[in-house]
Amino acid sequence: MRMIRSGFNIRKIIPATLLIGVLVLLGCGVVSLTPQVSAHPKGLLFPLIGAGTYSNDFNSSRGSEKHNATDIIAPKMTKIVAATGGTVTYMPIEQPTWGYMITIKDDDGFTYEYIHMNNDRVGTDDGSGGPYLAYAPDLARNARVERGQFLGYVGDSGNAETTVSHLHFEITSPSGEKINPYAYLLEAEKIAAPVEYPARSGEILPYGPGISAPVSLATATFDSGATTKIISGTGVGYSPHVQYMNTDGTQKNGFYAYAPSFTGGVDVASGDVDGDGVDEIITGTKTGAPHVQVFDRNGSVKASFYAFSPTFTGGVNVGSVDIDGDGKDEILVGAGTGGSPHVRVLRLDGSEVVSFYAYAQSFTGGVDVASGDVAGDSAEEILTVPGPGGSAHLRTFSRDGVALSNGFNAYESYTGYTGGARISVGNVVKSTAKAEILVGPNLNGGPHFRLLKYDGTVISEGYYLESWWTGSYDVAAGNGFSYIATGDNRRSTIRKGPQ
């Protein structure tokens, strides 16, 4: 459809040298020099990826009301994309009677409504999908949306439960007039996949906008100035790439911790294993044989061994601890998923210094590990949380593996949560000498992260992604910073956590 702009812009047809004279001849207030907004939506994309059928059903009867939209019929879970860029003005987390929906206002003041987004678990009509299966990540009220950005999924939520799955697509002009979308849909450009969108404010995309690898996270210092670096490792399903970068995500340097063909994921940690004041990078396999390696920052191997029996295939979680106070870190390991909660402290040659079980040996979800002087006694303690299948029961042990208390549940109000937790320890609050404890859910938990004192007192906490998002996470704390990371069905992202 040809777009016709109402009015005209005098600057386009009158040279600037004649403009003052023309204004005198025309008189003040007769001609506006401000470009006028189009009376029609411009350059719309078709709002679905793939096929969808529709007809000119605008103003057709819907009970006692008129249908001020076009219904695009498509299978459930068909991806919805933004027909144009703009700002999200409405996006309910609790489903309204008309269903999950997103409202976007474009830069010309036109409003677009995407209604009846999915509310079912995949393959069902149970209405139990929640916002996780309705909306795409990185969306919230006031968020900027790019043209073609993924918004969510087609469904039959709200008062469309008795109909076929479809997208109710509605356009409203800046003056409040309902516009028939039909002609615009006929001419709309179609795209084969959603477009990528820029990093959010304060967000680091460690592998760029197109990669959704789960992310393992640590912090390190590689210089005498104690400049903090972020270390990231790719999760299960991706080659075992490890990299470090500045805290703004710039100047990335990386290497493969294991053979590039290995896709079992890599856990990362850091520690000064040789006492030279510079951290080394410690890695462990997330799945498969529990292979630990230690690298300098250039990727040269300094140590390599199996933390547990090579026949164990649940992987290993890694950390470091100065077990004897000599200024050199030993390697701290916890059995991965499928193993009992076995914690060991190992020398660079793989020989054992300390060994204990953090929880009942019958628990087989594995255990995450960290260390730091959380008690303020000038000695590092060892801290643990259970892996998947467990709660967020946080325990503290002396360097020789003696429990200092029975611990506490880092998420005491989350009754029935069994996704386990991830833990990191560091001096985030620089005004205190004690290290703080950063904890987050391991698997299938909401993005609720807490910074805690040794006794469980909450220093700060918050949701650092959409409150409804459930996924897998990792955390890293140290030297005045805390970070959270996720990927796994959304693009890999690192963001600042509780401070």
Coordinates of C-alpha atoms in Angstrom, one line a residue:
M1 CA 0.0 0.0 0.0
R2 CA 1.3 3.4 -0.9
M3 CA 1.8 5.6 2.2
I4 CA 0.6 9.2 1.8
R5 CA 2.0 11.8 4.1
S6 CA -0.4 14.5 5.1
G7 CA 0.8 18.1 4.7
F8 CA 4.3 19.0 3.4
N9 CA 7.6 20.2 4.7
I10 CA 8.4 23.7 3.4
R11 CA 12.1 23.1 3.9
K12 CA 12.1 20.5 1.2
I13 CA 10.8 22.7 -1.5
I14 CA 12.1 26.2 -0.6
P15 CA 15.9 27.0 -0.5
A16 CA 17.1 28.1 2.8
T17 CA 18.2 31.5 1.4
L18 CA 14.5 32.3 0.5
L19 CA 13.0 30.9 3.6
I20 CA 12.7 34.2 5.6
G21 CA 11.1 36.0 2.6
V22 CA 8.6 33.3 2.1
L23 CA 7.6 33.4 5.8
V24 CA 7.1 37.1 5.5
L25 CA 4.8 36.7 2.5
L26 CA 2.9 33.8 4.1
G27 CA 2.5 35.5 7.4
C28 CA 3.2 34.1 10.8
G29 CA 1.5 30.8 11.9
V30 CA 0.2 29.9 8.4
V31 CA 2.8 27.1 7.6
S32 CA 4.3 24.7 10.1
L33 CA 7.9 23.8 9.7
T34 CA 7.7 20.7 11.9
P35 CA 7.5 17.4 10.0
Q36 CA 4.2 15.8 10.6
V37 CA 3.8 12.2 11.8
S38 CA 2.5 9.7 9.3
A39 CA -1.2 9.0 9.5
H40 CA -0.4 5.3 8.8
P41 CA 1.9 2.7 10.3
K42 CA 5.1 2.4 8.4
G43 CA 7.2 -0.6 7.2
L44 CA 5.6 -3.3 9.3
L45 CA 6.9 -6.8 9.5
F46 CA 4.6 -9.8 9.5
P47 CA 4.3 -10.5 13.3
L48 CA 4.9 -14.3 13.0
I49 CA 7.8 -16.5 12.0
G50 CA 6.4 -19.0 9.5
A51 CA 2.9 -19.5 8.2
G52 CA -0.3 -18.0 9.5
T53 CA -3.7 -17.6 8.0
Y54 CA -6.0 -14.6 8.4
S55 CA -8.9 -12.8 6.7
N56 CA -10.3 -9.3 6.9
D57 CA -12.2 -9.8 10.1
F58 CA -11.8 -6.3 11.3
N59 CA -15.1 -4.9 12.8
S60 CA -16.7 -8.4 12.7
S61 CA -19.0 -9.2 15.6
R62 CA -17.6 -10.7 18.8
G63 CA -20.6 -11.1 21.0
S64 CA -21.9 -7.6 21.7
E65 CA -18.6 -5.9 20.6
K66 CA -16.7 -5.3 17.4
H67 CA -13.4 -7.0 16.6
N68 CA -10.9 -4.2 16.3
A69 CA -8.1 -6.4 15.1
T70 CA -7.0 -9.2 12.7
D71 CA -6.7 -12.7 14.1
I72 CA -3.8 -14.7 12.6
I73 CA -4.3 -18.4 13.0
A74 CA -1.1 -20.4 13.6
P75 CA 0.0 -23.4 15.7
K76 CA 0.8 -23.0 19.4
M77 CA 4.4 -22.0 20.1
T78 CA 4.8 -20.3 16.8
K79 CA 7.2 -17.4 17.4
I80 CA 5.8 -13.9 17.5
V81 CA 8.0 -11.0 16.5
A82 CA 7.6 -7.2 16.8
A83 CA 6.0 -5.7 13.7
T84 CA 7.9 -2.5 14.4
G85 CA 10.3 -1.2 17.0
G86 CA 9.1 0.7 20.0
T87 CA 8.7 0.5 23.8
V88 CA 6.8 -2.1 25.8
T89 CA 4.0 -0.3 27.7
Y90 CA 2.0 -3.3 29.0
M91 CA 3.0 -6.8 29.7
P92 CA 1.1 -8.6 32.5
I93 CA 2.8 -11.3 34.5
E94 CA -0.4 -12.5 36.1
Q95 CA -2.7 -13.6 33.2
P96 CA -5.6 -11.2 32.6
T97 CA -9.0 -12.5 31.5
W98 CA -8.1 -11.7 27.9
G99 CA -4.9 -13.6 28.1
Y100 CA -1.2 -13.0 28.1
M101 CA -0.3 -10.0 25.9
I102 CA 2.3 -7.4 25.0
T103 CA 1.5 -3.8 24.1
I104 CA 4.2 -1.8 22.2
K105 CA 4.1 1.9 21.3
D106 CA 6.3 2.9 18.3
D107 CA 8.2 6.1 17.9
D108 CA 5.4 7.7 15.9
G109 CA 2.8 7.0 18.7
F110 CA 1.1 4.0 17.1
T111 CA 0.2 1.2 19.5
Y112 CA 0.4 -2.5 18.7
E113 CA -1.2 -5.2 20.8
Y114 CA -0.3 -8.9 20.6
I115 CA -3.0 -10.8 22.5
H116 CA -3.7 -14.5 23.5
M117 CA -0.1 -15.5 23.8
N118 CA 0.6 -19.0 24.9
N119 CA -0.3 -20.2 28.5
D120 CA 0.0 -24.0 28.1
R121 CA 2.8 -26.4 28.7
V122 CA 4.2 -27.8 25.4
G123 CA 1.9 -30.4 23.9
T124 CA -1.0 -29.6 26.3
D125 CA -4.0 -27.3 26.8
D126 CA -3.6 -27.2 30.5
G127 CA -3.2 -23.4 31.0
S128 CA -0.1 -24.0 33.2
G129 CA 2.6 -22.7 31.0
G130 CA 2.9 -19.3 32.9
P131 CA 4.8 -16.3 31.5
Y132 CA 7.9 -18.5 30.9
L133 CA 6.1 -20.1 27.9
A134 CA 4.2 -16.9 26.9
Y135 CA 7.0 -14.3 26.6
A136 CA 10.5 -14.1 25.2
P137 CA 13.4 -13.1 27.6
D138 CA 14.6 -9.5 28.0
L139 CA 11.1 -8.1 27.9
A140 CA 9.5 -6.0 30.6
R141 CA 7.5 -2.8 30.8
N142 CA 9.5 0.1 29.5
A143 CA 11.9 -2.1 27.7
R144 CA 13.0 -1.1 24.2
V145 CA 12.1 -3.5 21.4
E146 CA 13.7 -3.7 18.0
R147 CA 11.7 -4.4 14.8
G148 CA 11.7 -8.2 14.3
Q149 CA 12.6 -8.9 17.9
F150 CA 11.2 -12.2 19.4
L151 CA 8.3 -11.4 21.7
G152 CA 6.8 -14.7 22.6
Y153 CA 4.6 -17.5 21.4
V154 CA 1.2 -17.9 19.8
G155 CA -1.4 -19.5 22.0
D156 CA -5.1 -19.5 23.1
S157 CA -4.8 -17.8 26.5
G158 CA -7.6 -15.9 28.3
N159 CA -11.0 -15.7 26.5
A160 CA -9.5 -17.5 23.5
E161 CA -9.4 -20.9 25.3
T162 CA -12.4 -22.2 23.3
T163 CA -10.9 -21.1 19.9
V164 CA -8.1 -22.3 17.7
S165 CA -4.7 -20.9 18.7
H166 CA -4.1 -17.5 17.1
L167 CA -2.6 -14.1 17.5
H168 CA -5.0 -11.2 18.0
F169 CA -3.0 -8.3 16.3
E170 CA -4.4 -4.8 16.9
I171 CA -3.2 -1.4 15.9
T172 CA -4.3 2.0 17.4
S173 CA -3.3 5.4 16.0
P174 CA -1.9 8.1 18.1
S175 CA -5.3 9.8 18.2
G176 CA -6.9 6.6 19.5
E177 CA -8.5 5.4 16.3
K178 CA -8.5 1.6 15.7
I179 CA -6.8 0.8 12.4
N180 CA -7.5 -2.3 10.3
P181 CA -4.3 -4.3 10.1
Y182 CA -5.4 -6.5 7.2
A183 CA -4.0 -4.4 4.3
Y184 CA -0.7 -3.9 6.2
L185 CA -0.4 -7.6 6.8
L186 CA -0.8 -8.4 3.1
E187 CA 2.1 -6.2 2.3
A188 CA 4.2 -6.8 5.4
E189 CA 7.8 -8.1 5.0
K190 CA 8.3 -11.7 6.3
I191 CA 11.5 -12.8 8.0
A192 CA 12.7 -16.3 8.6
A193 CA 14.0 -15.8 12.1
P194 CA 13.8 -13.1 14.8
V195 CA 16.4 -10.3 14.6
E196 CA 19.2 -10.0 17.2
Y197 CA 19.0 -7.0 19.5
P198 CA 21.7 -4.9 21.3
A199 CA 23.0 -5.7 24.8
R200 CA 20.9 -4.2 27.6
S201 CA 22.4 -1.5 29.8
G202 CA 25.1 -3.1 31.9
E203 CA 24.8 -6.4 30.2
I204 CA 27.8 -8.4 28.9
L205 CA 27.2 -10.9 26.0
P206 CA 30.2 -13.1 26.4
Y207 CA 29.7 -14.9 23.1
G208 CA 27.7 -12.3 21.2
P209 CA 23.9 -11.9 20.8
G210 CA 23.4 -15.2 18.8
I211 CA 24.7 -17.7 21.3
S212 CA 22.6 -19.2 24.1
A213 CA 25.2 -21.4 25.8
P214 CA 24.8 -21.9 29.6
V215 CA 27.6 -19.9 31.3
S216 CA 29.9 -20.8 34.1
L217 CA 31.4 -17.8 35.9
A218 CA 34.4 -16.7 38.0
T219 CA 36.4 -13.6 38.8
A220 CA 40.2 -13.3 38.8
T221 CA 43.1 -10.9 39.0
F222 CA 46.0 -11.3 36.6
D223 CA 48.1 -8.3 37.6
S224 CA 49.6 -6.6 40.7
G225 CA 47.0 -3.8 40.5
A226 CA 44.3 -6.4 41.4
T227 CA 42.3 -5.5 38.3
T228 CA 39.2 -7.7 38.3
K229 CA 38.6 -9.9 35.3
I230 CA 35.6 -12.0 34.5
I231 CA 36.1 -15.6 33.5
S232 CA 33.4 -17.4 31.6
G233 CA 33.1 -21.0 30.4
T234 CA 30.6 -22.6 28.1
G235 CA 28.0 -25.1 29.4
V236 CA 26.7 -28.4 28.2
G237 CA 26.1 -28.7 24.4
Y238 CA 29.0 -26.3 23.4
S239 CA 32.7 -26.7 22.9
P240 CA 34.6 -26.1 26.1
H241 CA 35.6 -22.5 25.5
V242 CA 37.1 -20.5 28.4
Q243 CA 37.7 -16.8 28.2
Y244 CA 38.5 -13.8 30.4
M245 CA 37.5 -10.2 29.8
N246 CA 37.3 -6.8 31.5
T247 CA 34.4 -6.1 33.7
D248 CA 32.7 -4.2 30.8
G249 CA 33.1 -7.2 28.5
T250 CA 35.9 -5.8 26.4
Q251 CA 39.3 -7.3 25.5
K252 CA 38.4 -10.9 25.5
N253 CA 41.0 -13.6 25.5
G254 CA 40.2 -17.3 25.4
F255 CA 41.2 -20.9 24.7
Y256 CA 39.7 -24.4 24.8
A257 CA 40.1 -26.1 28.1
Y258 CA 39.5 -29.6 26.6
A259 CA 39.3 -31.0 23.1
P260 CA 36.9 -28.8 21.0
S261 CA 34.9 -31.9 20.3
F262 CA 34.0 -32.2 24.0
T263 CA 30.5 -30.7 24.6
G264 CA 30.0 -31.7 28.2
G265 CA 30.4 -28.2 29.5
V266 CA 33.2 -26.6 31.6
D267 CA 33.1 -25.2 35.2
V268 CA 35.5 -22.3 35.9
A269 CA 37.3 -20.9 39.0
S270 CA 40.5 -19.1 39.8
G271 CA 43.3 -19.2 42.4
D272 CA 46.9 -18.3 42.9
V273 CA 48.3 -21.8 42.9
D274 CA 52.0 -20.8 42.8
G275 CA 51.9 -17.8 45.1
D276 CA 53.2 -15.2 42.6
G277 CA 50.3 -12.9 43.2
V278 CA 48.6 -13.7 39.9
D279 CA 45.6 -16.0 39.6
E280 CA 45.5 -19.1 37.5
I281 CA 42.4 -20.4 35.8
I282 CA 40.9 -23.7 37.1
T283 CA 38.5 -25.7 35.0
G284 CA 36.5 -28.9 35.5
T285 CA 34.2 -30.8 33.2
K286 CA 30.5 -30.3 33.9
T287 CA 29.7 -33.8 32.7
G288 CA 31.8 -36.8 31.9
A289 CA 34.9 -37.9 33.7
P290 CA 35.8 -35.4 36.4
H291 CA 38.9 -33.9 34.7
V292 CA 40.5 -30.8 36.3
Q293 CA 43.0 -28.6 34.6
V294 CA 44.9 -25.5 35.7
F295 CA 46.0 -22.9 33.2
D296 CA 47.9 -19.6 33.2
R297 CA 45.9 -16.8 31.6
N298 CA 47.4 -17.6 28.1
G299 CA 46.0 -21.1 28.2
S300 CA 49.2 -23.0 29.0
V301 CA 48.5 -26.1 31.2
K302 CA 50.0 -26.0 34.6
A303 CA 48.3 -29.1 36.1
S304 CA 45.9 -31.8 34.9
F305 CA 44.3 -34.7 36.9
Y306 CA 41.0 -36.4 37.7
A307 CA 39.3 -35.1 40.9
F308 CA 37.4 -38.4 41.4
S309 CA 37.5 -41.8 39.7
P310 CA 37.7 -41.4 35.9
T311 CA 34.7 -43.9 35.7
F312 CA 32.5 -41.3 37.4
T313 CA 30.6 -39.4 34.7
G314 CA 28.9 -36.6 36.6
G315 CA 31.7 -34.1 36.2
V316 CA 33.2 -31.8 38.9
N317 CA 32.7 -28.4 40.3
V318 CA 35.9 -26.4 41.0
G319 CA 37.2 -23.8 43.3
S320 CA 40.4 -23.0 45.3
V321 CA 41.4 -22.6 48.9
D322 CA 44.6 -21.8 50.7
I323 CA 44.4 -24.8 53.0
D324 CA 47.6 -24.2 55.0
G325 CA 47.9 -20.4 54.9
D326 CA 51.2 -20.5 52.9
G327 CA 49.9 -18.0 50.3
K328 CA 49.4 -20.7 47.6
D329 CA 46.0 -22.0 46.7
E330 CA 45.1 -25.7 46.5
I331 CA 42.4 -27.0 44.2
L332 CA 38.9 -27.3 45.8
V333 CA 36.5 -29.7 44.1
G334 CA 33.0 -31.0 44.6
A335 CA 31.4 -34.0 42.9
G336 CA 29.1 -33.1 40.0
T337 CA 25.5 -34.1 39.4
G338 CA 24.9 -37.8 40.0
G339 CA 27.6 -38.1 42.7
S340 CA 27.4 -38.0 46.4
P341 CA 28.3 -34.6 48.0
H342 CA 32.0 -35.4 48.2
V343 CA 34.4 -32.4 48.8
R344 CA 38.1 -32.7 48.3
V345 CA 41.1 -30.4 48.5
L346 CA 43.9 -31.4 46.2
R347 CA 47.5 -30.4 45.4
L348 CA 48.6 -29.6 41.9
D349 CA 49.6 -33.2 41.3
G350 CA 46.1 -34.4 42.3
S351 CA 47.1 -35.8 45.7
E352 CA 44.6 -35.3 48.5
V353 CA 44.9 -32.9 51.4
V354 CA 41.4 -33.0 52.8
S355 CA 38.3 -35.0 52.1
F356 CA 34.8 -35.0 53.6
Y357 CA 31.1 -35.2 52.7
A358 CA 29.1 -32.0 53.0
Y359 CA 25.7 -33.7 53.2
A360 CA 24.3 -37.2 53.6
Q361 CA 26.2 -39.6 51.3
S362 CA 22.9 -40.9 50.0
F363 CA 22.3 -37.5 48.3
T364 CA 23.4 -37.8 44.7
G365 CA 22.9 -34.3 43.3
G366 CA 26.5 -33.3 43.7
V367 CA 27.8 -30.3 45.5
D368 CA 29.1 -26.8 44.6
V369 CA 32.0 -25.4 46.5
A370 CA 33.7 -22.1 47.3
S371 CA 36.0 -20.6 49.9
G372 CA 36.8 -17.4 51.7
D373 CA 37.3 -15.8 55.1
V374 CA 33.6 -15.4 55.9
A375 CA 34.2 -15.7 59.6
G376 CA 36.8 -12.9 59.8
D377 CA 39.3 -15.1 61.6
S378 CA 42.1 -14.6 59.0
A379 CA 41.6 -18.1 57.7
E380 CA 39.6 -19.3 54.7
E381 CA 36.5 -21.4 55.3
I382 CA 35.0 -23.9 52.8
L383 CA 31.4 -23.4 51.8
T384 CA 29.0 -25.7 50.1
V385 CA 25.5 -25.9 48.6
P386 CA 23.8 -29.0 47.2
G387 CA 23.4 -29.6 43.4
P388 CA 20.2 -30.4 41.5
G389 CA 17.7 -32.4 43.6
G390 CA 18.6 -30.5 46.8
S391 CA 17.6 -27.3 48.5
A392 CA 19.8 -24.3 48.9
H393 CA 21.2 -25.6 52.2
L394 CA 24.4 -23.6 52.7
R395 CA 27.1 -25.1 55.1
T396 CA 30.5 -23.8 56.2
F397 CA 33.5 -26.0 57.1
S398 CA 36.9 -25.3 58.5
R399 CA 39.9 -25.9 56.2
D400 CA 40.3 -29.4 57.6
G401 CA 36.7 -30.3 56.8
V402 CA 35.1 -29.9 60.2
A403 CA 31.6 -28.4 60.1
L404 CA 31.4 -25.1 61.8
S405 CA 27.6 -25.2 62.0
N406 CA 24.7 -27.1 60.4
G407 CA 24.2 -24.1 58.1
F408 CA 21.0 -22.5 56.9
N409 CA 18.7 -22.5 53.8
A410 CA 19.7 -19.6 51.6
Y411 CA 16.1 -19.5 50.3
E412 CA 14.1 -20.3 53.4
S413 CA 10.8 -19.2 52.1
Y414 CA 11.0 -21.3 48.9
T415 CA 9.1 -24.4 50.1
G416 CA 9.7 -27.5 48.0
Y417 CA 12.5 -26.0 45.8
T418 CA 14.9 -28.8 44.7
G419 CA 17.0 -27.2 42.0
G420 CA 20.0 -26.9 44.2
A421 CA 22.2 -23.8 44.3
R422 CA 25.4 -22.1 43.1
I423 CA 27.8 -20.3 45.4
S424 CA 30.7 -17.9 45.3
V425 CA 32.6 -16.1 48.0
G426 CA 34.4 -12.8 47.8
N427 CA 34.9 -9.4 49.4
V428 CA 32.1 -7.7 47.6
V429 CA 31.4 -5.1 50.3
K430 CA 34.9 -3.5 50.4
S431 CA 34.3 -1.6 53.7
T432 CA 34.4 -4.9 55.6
A433 CA 37.3 -7.4 56.1
K434 CA 35.0 -10.4 55.9
A435 CA 34.2 -12.0 52.6
E436 CA 30.5 -12.2 51.6
I437 CA 28.6 -15.2 50.2
L438 CA 26.8 -14.9 46.9
V439 CA 24.2 -17.5 46.2
G440 CA 21.8 -18.2 43.3
P441 CA 19.6 -21.0 42.1
N442 CA 21.4 -23.8 40.2
L443 CA 18.6 -25.1 38.0
N444 CA 14.9 -24.3 37.3
G445 CA 14.7 -21.5 39.8
G446 CA 13.7 -17.9 39.4
P447 CA 16.5 -15.4 39.1
H448 CA 16.6 -14.5 42.8
F449 CA 20.2 -13.8 44.0
R450 CA 21.3 -13.0 47.5
L451 CA 24.5 -11.5 49.0
L452 CA 24.8 -12.9 52.6
K453 CA 26.8 -12.7 55.7
Y454 CA 28.3 -15.7 57.4
D455 CA 25.3 -16.1 59.6
G456 CA 22.8 -15.9 56.8
T457 CA 21.9 -12.3 57.2
V458 CA 20.8 -10.8 53.9
I459 CA 23.0 -7.9 52.8
S460 CA 21.3 -7.3 49.5
E461 CA 19.2 -9.3 47.1
G462 CA 17.1 -8.9 44.0
Y463 CA 15.9 -10.3 40.7
Y464 CA 18.5 -9.6 38.0
L465 CA 16.5 -11.0 35.1
E466 CA 12.7 -11.2 34.5
S467 CA 11.1 -12.5 37.8
W468 CA 9.3 -15.2 35.8
W469 CA 12.3 -16.6 34.1
T470 CA 13.5 -20.1 35.2
G471 CA 16.7 -21.5 34.0
S472 CA 20.2 -22.5 35.0
Y473 CA 22.6 -19.9 36.6
D474 CA 26.0 -19.3 37.9
V475 CA 27.4 -16.6 40.2
A476 CA 30.8 -15.0 40.9
A477 CA 31.9 -12.7 43.6
G478 CA 35.2 -10.9 44.4
N479 CA 37.1 -7.6 44.7
G480 CA 34.1 -5.3 45.0
F481 CA 31.9 -7.0 42.4
S482 CA 29.3 -9.7 42.1
Y483 CA 28.0 -11.1 38.8
I484 CA 25.3 -13.5 37.7
A485 CA 25.1 -15.4 34.4
T486 CA 22.7 -17.6 32.5
G487 CA 22.0 -18.9 29.0
D488 CA 20.1 -22.0 28.2
N489 CA 17.1 -21.1 26.1
R490 CA 18.1 -17.4 26.1
R491 CA 21.2 -15.7 24.9
S492 CA 24.2 -16.0 27.1
T493 CA 24.3 -13.1 29.4
I494 CA 26.4 -11.8 32.3
R495 CA 25.0 -9.0 34.6
K496 CA 26.0 -7.4 37.8
G497 CA 24.5 -9.0 40.8
P498 CA 23.9 -7.8 44.4
Q499 CA 26.4 -5.3 45.7

